[in-house]
């Protein structure tokens, strides 16, 4: 019997479905979990992905990618390449491994949800491949990161991050719980494959891979490139779902995409912005974070939503202004609060680096220069203790990141402004108008307590920085310190101090 050609059977097998007779459709695809909303049930029959793949093709391709990825890793494991990497770049990889590895498993749960409750056979089929992808990403990232523990204990946070109450994973859990685990499948498809993956991670992985190659980290570039090819395929679920929802309920589509884009932008400003503009060695930087966002994220996102009749989000002007400030402020906060993170943040403010920052961000010196000058003076006076935290910052009640977004006043000065909101007898604090508006509309669904909330409620004992570090599972062997004090203070008067003074009360 002759085998059928692929094009003769592909459209049939990718969209296998059947009419239920023994149970109601609502029982199998309950509204609260599937989320069809105003979209007629039959409208989902038109759901179609652009790039189609059979299981046989999927397995063959994945086998080839796995063999290639691990072969490169095996070859490089016998070299001393890692030992010669810049400390700032190593910090970028620690941040990535800790922030991403276990999120890939959470993404597996999101894909499994769509594989079970997706409203079209082809959608469920694509999500099945998607969950296999995410399991692979979890295994790859965990393995590549954890193998480096023998070289540096901070890489242990590849697996440990999301089991702790450190403020960084609390912030990330808030985002990913909202878009991956608690959303219905229609909203999930718009928030994860579309806004998060198509909008951010696909292109960010491309940029990160390029930076890794420039920095000499072939192993990391190899891993991240292999992951990106999977993301590009299963992220199609987002556009296919948007096409149907935008036709029947554009208001809902606009809101779901808007809030997911905002949350993703806030997270990336903390994780990707510092890595690109501060941790990557100056000679290896291809473009600034803002340039990358404008070229790869902003233009594509706007084109995608406008193609389906949606508008730029209401917060667009605030977001675009934030490209000049958000990640700079968060970088300074990460550096100041370095005992609370699992990498060694590189200050990245030597004279040459400041020249580059001024060129890329004309307001950088006016906004941040004098603050770094004070830090440099303290370091060069052997007063590193003065550059360590003694209090808690305001944390945003939505994104859980520090409220440190400066805006320009009429007199030309730059100031950080609190965005408070009183509700049900309590005052909440926000870093931005965008976070405050999203919290207000979703206030009955948002229930993560900030670290400040937990501190004030007496959950953290003793109530000092030492108690806080213990609560966050931070021990002296993994507490972050500057990657290289001398690299950015040697241009200035005085001799830099070295070494991080461990705050009182922190336990080994």
XYZ file of C-alpha atoms in Angstrom:
508
model
C 0.000 0.000 0.000
C 1.475 3.326 -1.049
C 2.025 5.897 1.652
C -0.026 9.065 1.409
C 1.823 12.281 0.815
C 2.061 14.621 3.805
C -0.188 17.252 2.242
C -2.888 14.590 1.739
C -3.299 13.787 5.423
C -1.815 16.697 7.406
C -4.916 18.917 7.495
C -7.040 15.995 8.668
C -4.887 14.637 11.484
C -3.931 18.022 12.968
C -7.574 18.933 13.578
C -9.188 15.698 14.732
C -12.308 16.391 16.784
C -15.679 14.833 17.380
C -19.209 15.700 18.395
C -19.907 14.733 21.977
C -23.060 12.691 22.621
C -22.663 11.346 26.148
C -22.026 14.660 27.870
C -22.686 18.342 27.256
C -19.983 20.432 25.632
C -20.088 22.804 28.622
C -19.113 19.941 30.927
C -16.032 19.138 28.851
C -15.061 22.742 28.133
C -16.453 24.724 31.068
C -16.669 28.451 30.463
C -14.736 29.356 33.599
C -11.725 27.400 32.361
C -11.996 27.594 28.577
C -13.085 31.220 28.521
C -14.924 31.426 25.208
C -16.924 34.375 26.537
C -18.777 36.277 23.798
C -17.253 34.144 21.054
C -19.762 31.636 19.591
C -18.605 28.080 20.140
C -18.613 27.329 16.431
C -16.343 30.294 15.701
C -13.403 28.363 17.150
C -13.629 25.923 14.228
C -11.739 28.561 12.219
C -8.713 28.459 14.566
C -5.629 27.725 12.454
C -1.887 27.981 13.006
C 0.393 29.110 10.195
C 3.241 26.652 10.667
C 2.007 23.065 10.869
C 3.977 20.069 12.071
C 3.285 16.347 12.424
C 4.403 14.289 15.406
C 6.895 12.391 13.255
C 8.438 15.647 12.066
C 8.438 17.049 15.579
C 10.306 14.080 17.045
C 12.878 14.050 14.244
C 13.577 17.776 14.566
C 13.783 17.702 18.356
C 16.118 14.708 18.287
C 18.492 16.577 15.985
C 18.401 19.701 18.155
C 19.020 17.745 21.342
C 21.989 15.921 19.838
C 23.504 19.157 18.566
C 22.988 21.100 21.801
C 24.477 18.474 24.089
C 27.333 17.723 21.691
C 28.466 21.336 21.841
C 28.123 21.309 25.604
C 30.159 18.116 25.923
C 32.943 19.571 23.800
C 33.068 22.841 25.735
C 33.003 21.092 29.113
C 36.550 19.958 28.420
C 37.747 23.524 27.876
C 38.384 26.414 30.259
C 36.129 28.814 28.331
C 33.887 29.502 31.325
C 36.810 30.517 33.529
C 37.681 33.360 31.160
C 34.206 34.865 30.892
C 33.653 38.375 32.221
C 32.121 38.405 35.725
C 29.421 40.759 34.556
C 28.373 38.341 31.838
C 28.399 35.450 34.324
C 25.976 37.497 36.410
C 23.689 37.853 33.405
C 23.623 34.060 33.014
C 22.971 33.487 36.735
C 20.077 35.904 36.561
C 18.720 34.077 33.511
C 19.103 30.562 34.888
C 17.515 31.439 38.216
C 14.739 33.541 36.728
C 13.823 31.231 33.829
C 14.566 27.539 34.527
C 11.575 26.746 36.734
C 9.306 29.166 34.882
C 9.684 26.829 31.921
C 7.959 24.147 33.985
C 5.160 26.565 34.862
C 4.829 27.182 31.131
C 4.417 23.414 30.728
C 1.330 23.617 32.948
C -0.018 26.482 30.839
C 0.473 24.462 27.655
C -1.142 21.397 29.228
C -4.134 23.536 30.170
C -4.535 24.591 26.547
C -3.908 21.015 25.361
C -6.881 19.869 27.457
C -9.304 22.790 27.302
C -8.416 24.473 23.996
C -11.562 25.029 21.945
C -10.281 23.513 18.706
C -8.590 20.199 17.856
C -5.709 21.897 16.037
C -5.156 24.185 19.025
C -4.991 21.258 21.434
C -2.612 19.500 19.064
C -0.272 22.509 18.911
C -0.410 22.906 22.700
C 0.587 19.255 23.098
C 3.758 20.007 21.165
C 4.104 23.176 23.215
C 4.122 21.339 26.540
C 6.804 18.981 25.227
C 8.800 22.056 24.233
C 8.496 23.606 27.665
C 9.492 20.383 29.416
C 12.575 20.336 27.206
C 13.365 23.954 28.067
C 13.039 23.247 31.768
C 15.396 20.272 31.475
C 17.926 22.117 29.313
C 18.078 25.262 31.424
C 18.191 23.353 34.691
C 20.930 21.012 33.488
C 23.094 23.691 31.895
C 22.827 25.939 34.941
C 23.122 23.336 37.670
C 26.276 21.826 36.189
C 28.043 25.112 36.988
C 27.380 24.838 40.736
C 30.792 23.217 41.192
C 32.352 26.413 39.815
C 30.146 28.910 41.652
C 27.486 28.183 44.335
C 25.303 31.024 43.054
C 24.317 28.775 40.133
C 22.467 26.608 42.662
C 19.683 29.163 42.383
C 18.937 27.705 38.953
C 16.804 25.200 40.824
C 16.313 27.027 44.102
C 14.956 30.441 43.098
C 11.229 29.761 43.004
C 11.229 27.775 46.247
C 12.325 30.881 48.165
C 10.691 34.091 49.319
C 13.342 36.271 47.764
C 11.777 39.474 46.419
C 12.807 38.740 42.811
C 10.948 35.398 42.507
C 8.002 36.860 44.432
C 7.737 39.481 41.692
C 8.094 36.899 38.927
C 5.634 34.487 40.553
C 3.084 37.288 40.645
C 3.451 37.796 36.894
C 3.522 34.138 35.870
C 0.743 33.025 38.200
C -1.425 35.681 36.591
C -0.727 34.809 32.967
C 0.011 31.066 33.152
C -1.684 29.285 36.032
C -4.821 31.235 36.970
C -6.039 32.396 33.552
C -8.574 30.620 31.338
C -7.179 29.140 28.130
C -8.255 31.964 25.793
C -6.655 34.603 28.015
C -3.657 32.318 28.524
C -3.094 32.069 24.753
C -3.107 35.852 24.427
C -0.931 36.462 27.474
C 1.706 33.727 27.132
C 2.222 32.721 23.462
C 1.324 36.186 22.132
C 2.238 38.964 24.574
C 5.016 37.213 26.508
C 6.593 34.835 23.967
C 5.961 36.509 20.621
C 6.179 39.956 22.165
C 9.269 39.478 24.336
C 11.035 36.146 24.849
C 11.442 35.049 21.217
C 13.274 38.216 20.262
C 14.998 38.604 23.613
C 16.486 35.136 23.219
C 17.855 36.147 19.827
C 19.511 39.235 21.343
C 20.766 37.308 24.371
C 22.276 34.654 22.126
C 24.103 37.335 20.128
C 25.440 38.936 23.326
C 26.555 35.522 24.563
C 28.526 34.867 21.398
C 30.141 38.294 21.585
C 31.079 37.605 25.222
C 32.581 34.234 24.318
C 29.906 32.131 26.037
C 29.263 29.688 23.198
C 27.602 27.184 25.523
C 24.932 29.624 26.685
C 24.359 30.912 23.144
C 23.948 27.338 21.913
C 21.370 26.557 24.601
C 19.328 29.724 24.222
C 19.232 29.494 20.402
C 17.948 25.936 20.557
C 15.177 26.969 22.954
C 14.180 29.941 20.804
C 13.406 27.752 17.786
C 10.798 25.882 19.850
C 9.254 29.093 21.147
C 8.837 30.457 17.636
C 6.702 27.445 16.693
C 4.302 27.039 19.612
C 3.879 30.785 20.138
C 1.642 30.684 17.046
C -1.219 29.826 19.384
C -1.404 33.480 20.350
C -2.054 35.034 16.947
C -4.482 32.253 15.955
C -6.512 32.904 19.117
C -6.316 36.685 18.761
C -7.726 36.509 15.239
C -10.953 34.965 16.523
C -11.302 36.881 19.787
C -10.613 40.268 18.158
C -13.430 39.651 15.699
C -16.032 38.844 18.362
C -14.833 40.671 21.485
C -12.128 43.238 20.688
C -12.518 45.018 24.038
C -11.578 41.898 25.950
C -8.718 41.106 23.549
C -7.332 44.613 24.008
C -7.429 44.465 27.808
C -5.924 40.984 28.142
C -3.030 41.790 25.797
C -2.451 45.219 27.329
C -2.019 44.010 30.885
C 0.166 41.044 29.863
C 2.403 43.310 27.809
C 2.755 45.747 30.703
C 3.644 43.041 33.218
C 6.161 41.521 30.816
C 7.721 44.927 30.132
C 8.185 45.579 33.845
C 9.821 42.168 34.374
C 12.125 42.533 31.381
C 13.215 45.987 32.514
C 14.562 44.360 35.672
C 16.116 41.263 34.099
C 17.084 42.133 30.526
C 17.798 45.861 30.806
C 20.668 45.622 33.330
C 22.142 42.611 31.510
C 22.309 44.502 28.212
C 23.348 47.967 29.420
C 25.525 47.145 32.437
C 26.587 43.487 32.735
C 27.618 42.839 29.123
C 31.216 44.044 28.595
C 31.266 47.407 26.845
C 33.201 46.144 23.839
C 30.636 43.389 23.248
C 27.457 45.479 23.356
C 25.635 45.470 20.037
C 22.939 47.974 20.986
C 21.375 49.524 24.045
C 18.326 48.095 25.769
C 16.185 50.926 24.455
C 17.438 50.433 20.898
C 16.726 46.728 21.146
C 13.226 47.316 22.503
C 12.389 49.854 19.821
C 13.707 47.755 16.954
C 12.572 44.286 17.959
C 9.758 44.556 20.502
C 7.890 47.819 19.973
C 7.551 47.743 16.195
C 6.550 44.088 16.007
C 4.034 44.345 18.849
C 2.332 47.400 17.371
C 2.160 45.828 13.915
C 0.673 42.619 15.317
C -2.140 44.201 17.296
C -2.977 46.797 14.641
C -3.241 44.040 12.016
C -6.193 42.718 14.020
C -7.888 46.054 14.616
C -6.566 46.738 18.118
C -4.938 49.943 19.311
C -1.788 50.803 21.164
C -2.326 50.246 24.914
C -3.551 53.197 26.965
C -0.219 53.241 28.822
C 1.884 53.480 25.651
C 3.381 56.918 26.332
C 4.310 55.935 29.887
C 5.883 52.720 28.630
C 7.942 54.501 25.962
C 9.205 57.060 28.497
C 10.074 54.156 30.783
C 12.539 52.778 28.238
C 14.828 55.641 29.273
C 14.524 55.128 33.026
C 12.981 51.904 34.297
C 15.926 49.572 33.892
C 18.473 52.169 35.008
C 16.602 52.697 38.267
C 16.101 48.976 38.801
C 19.768 48.327 38.059
C 20.755 50.798 40.772
C 18.273 49.128 43.113
C 19.596 45.651 42.316
C 23.137 46.836 42.923
C 22.239 48.562 46.217
C 20.253 45.538 47.394
C 22.921 43.136 46.119
C 22.928 40.997 49.321
C 19.369 39.960 48.400
C 20.116 38.555 44.922
C 21.948 35.441 43.714
C 24.324 37.069 41.249
C 27.117 39.646 41.385
C 25.702 42.786 39.777
C 28.248 44.740 37.792
C 27.905 48.447 38.497
C 28.977 49.288 34.953
C 29.652 52.983 35.611
C 33.323 53.414 34.789
C 34.161 56.570 32.840
C 34.013 54.789 29.485
C 30.763 53.079 30.409
C 29.246 56.363 31.555
C 30.230 57.943 28.248
C 28.361 55.137 26.476
C 25.327 55.537 28.748
C 25.221 59.302 28.142
C 25.376 58.726 24.397
C 22.533 56.198 24.448
C 20.465 57.956 27.128
C 20.980 61.763 27.078
C 19.287 62.236 30.477
C 21.262 59.489 32.237
C 23.874 61.745 33.843
C 21.313 64.235 35.118
C 19.112 61.489 36.542
C 21.601 58.943 37.867
C 25.126 60.358 37.703
C 25.150 62.141 41.049
C 23.744 59.062 42.825
C 26.541 56.877 41.486
C 29.051 59.587 42.413
C 28.008 59.269 46.066
C 28.354 55.481 45.881
C 31.794 55.774 44.283
C 32.945 58.218 46.984
C 31.853 55.788 49.687
C 33.551 52.815 48.046
C 36.794 54.734 47.540
C 36.692 55.855 51.172
C 36.586 52.179 52.236
C 33.038 52.732 53.441
C 31.292 49.933 51.568
C 28.908 49.593 54.522
C 27.312 52.895 53.487
C 26.362 51.329 50.135
C 24.385 48.493 51.720
C 20.662 48.520 52.523
C 19.418 49.338 56.006
C 15.715 49.737 55.227
C 13.067 48.325 52.916
C 12.073 50.187 49.746
C 8.502 50.805 48.670
C 7.479 47.815 46.579
C 4.759 48.146 43.964
C 1.577 46.300 44.920
C 1.197 44.954 41.369
C 4.621 44.198 39.853
C 6.346 43.895 43.270
C 9.357 45.793 41.952
C 10.713 48.844 43.817
C 8.838 52.100 43.252
C 11.782 53.863 41.635
C 10.553 55.221 38.296
C 11.621 58.869 37.962
C 9.667 61.334 35.861
C 10.725 64.803 34.839
C 9.212 67.788 36.632
C 8.371 71.128 35.062
C 11.588 72.577 36.461
C 13.586 69.912 34.619
C 14.482 67.855 37.688
C 13.812 64.121 37.898
C 11.852 62.740 40.840
C 10.434 59.392 41.882
C 6.731 59.695 42.586
C 4.528 57.351 44.573
C 1.203 56.355 43.004
C -1.012 55.493 46.008
C -4.522 54.085 45.933
C -6.813 53.525 48.919
C -9.170 50.569 48.850
C -11.086 48.711 51.552
C -9.373 50.581 54.368
C -5.830 50.036 53.107
C -3.433 52.216 51.102
C -1.586 50.494 48.280
C 1.525 51.878 46.605
C 2.394 51.608 42.921
C 5.425 52.378 40.799
C 3.427 53.695 37.855
C 0.010 54.653 36.562
C -0.018 51.454 34.500
C 0.432 49.196 37.525
C -2.155 51.127 39.527
C -4.803 50.912 36.783
C -4.276 47.188 36.166
C -4.408 46.457 39.900
C -7.661 48.394 40.224
C -9.402 46.543 37.417
C -8.105 43.147 38.596
C -8.150 43.909 42.332
C -10.259 40.874 43.241
C -7.780 38.546 41.514
C -4.514 40.009 42.818
C -3.540 38.431 46.131
C 0.246 38.221 46.375
C 1.633 40.055 49.399
C 4.701 42.198 48.813
C 7.773 41.670 50.944
C 6.929 44.932 52.737
C 3.412 43.631 53.500
C 4.913 40.479 54.975
C 7.423 42.478 56.999
C 4.763 44.776 58.465
C 2.548 41.781 59.251
C 5.304 40.305 61.405
C 5.943 37.330 59.125
C 9.667 38.189 58.988
C 11.610 37.801 62.220
C 13.721 39.424 63.459
C 12.433 42.602 61.840
C 15.740 43.796 60.421
C 17.854 43.254 57.314
C 19.391 40.100 58.770
C 15.953 38.617 59.389
C 14.913 39.626 55.889
C 17.889 37.834 54.337
C 17.120 34.695 56.314
C 13.481 34.862 55.194
C 14.668 35.054 51.589
C 17.010 32.037 52.065
C 20.063 34.209 51.405
C 23.305 32.862 52.897
C 26.735 34.536 52.816
C 28.083 32.098 50.205
C 25.517 33.182 47.605
C 24.758 36.798 48.540
C 25.450 39.077 45.618
C 28.327 41.520 45.680
C 29.705 43.810 43.016
C 31.347 41.832 40.231
C 34.504 43.941 40.321
C 34.722 47.130 42.410
C 38.037 48.155 40.971
C 36.848 47.982 37.365
C 34.560 50.981 37.798
C 36.161 52.934 40.653
C 39.805 52.969 39.519
C 39.138 55.982 37.271
C 38.271 58.047 40.332
C 40.278 59.401 43.247
C 41.165 56.934 45.980
C 41.649 53.203 46.235
C 38.536 50.988 46.195
C 37.570 48.728 49.010
C 36.895 45.068 48.271
C 34.519 42.564 49.755
C 30.933 42.702 50.943
C 30.253 43.154 54.634
C 27.619 40.607 55.581
C 24.687 42.338 57.321
C 24.264 41.490 60.967
C 21.984 38.555 61.629
C 22.492 36.816 58.295
C 23.037 33.101 58.855
C 25.597 30.967 57.072
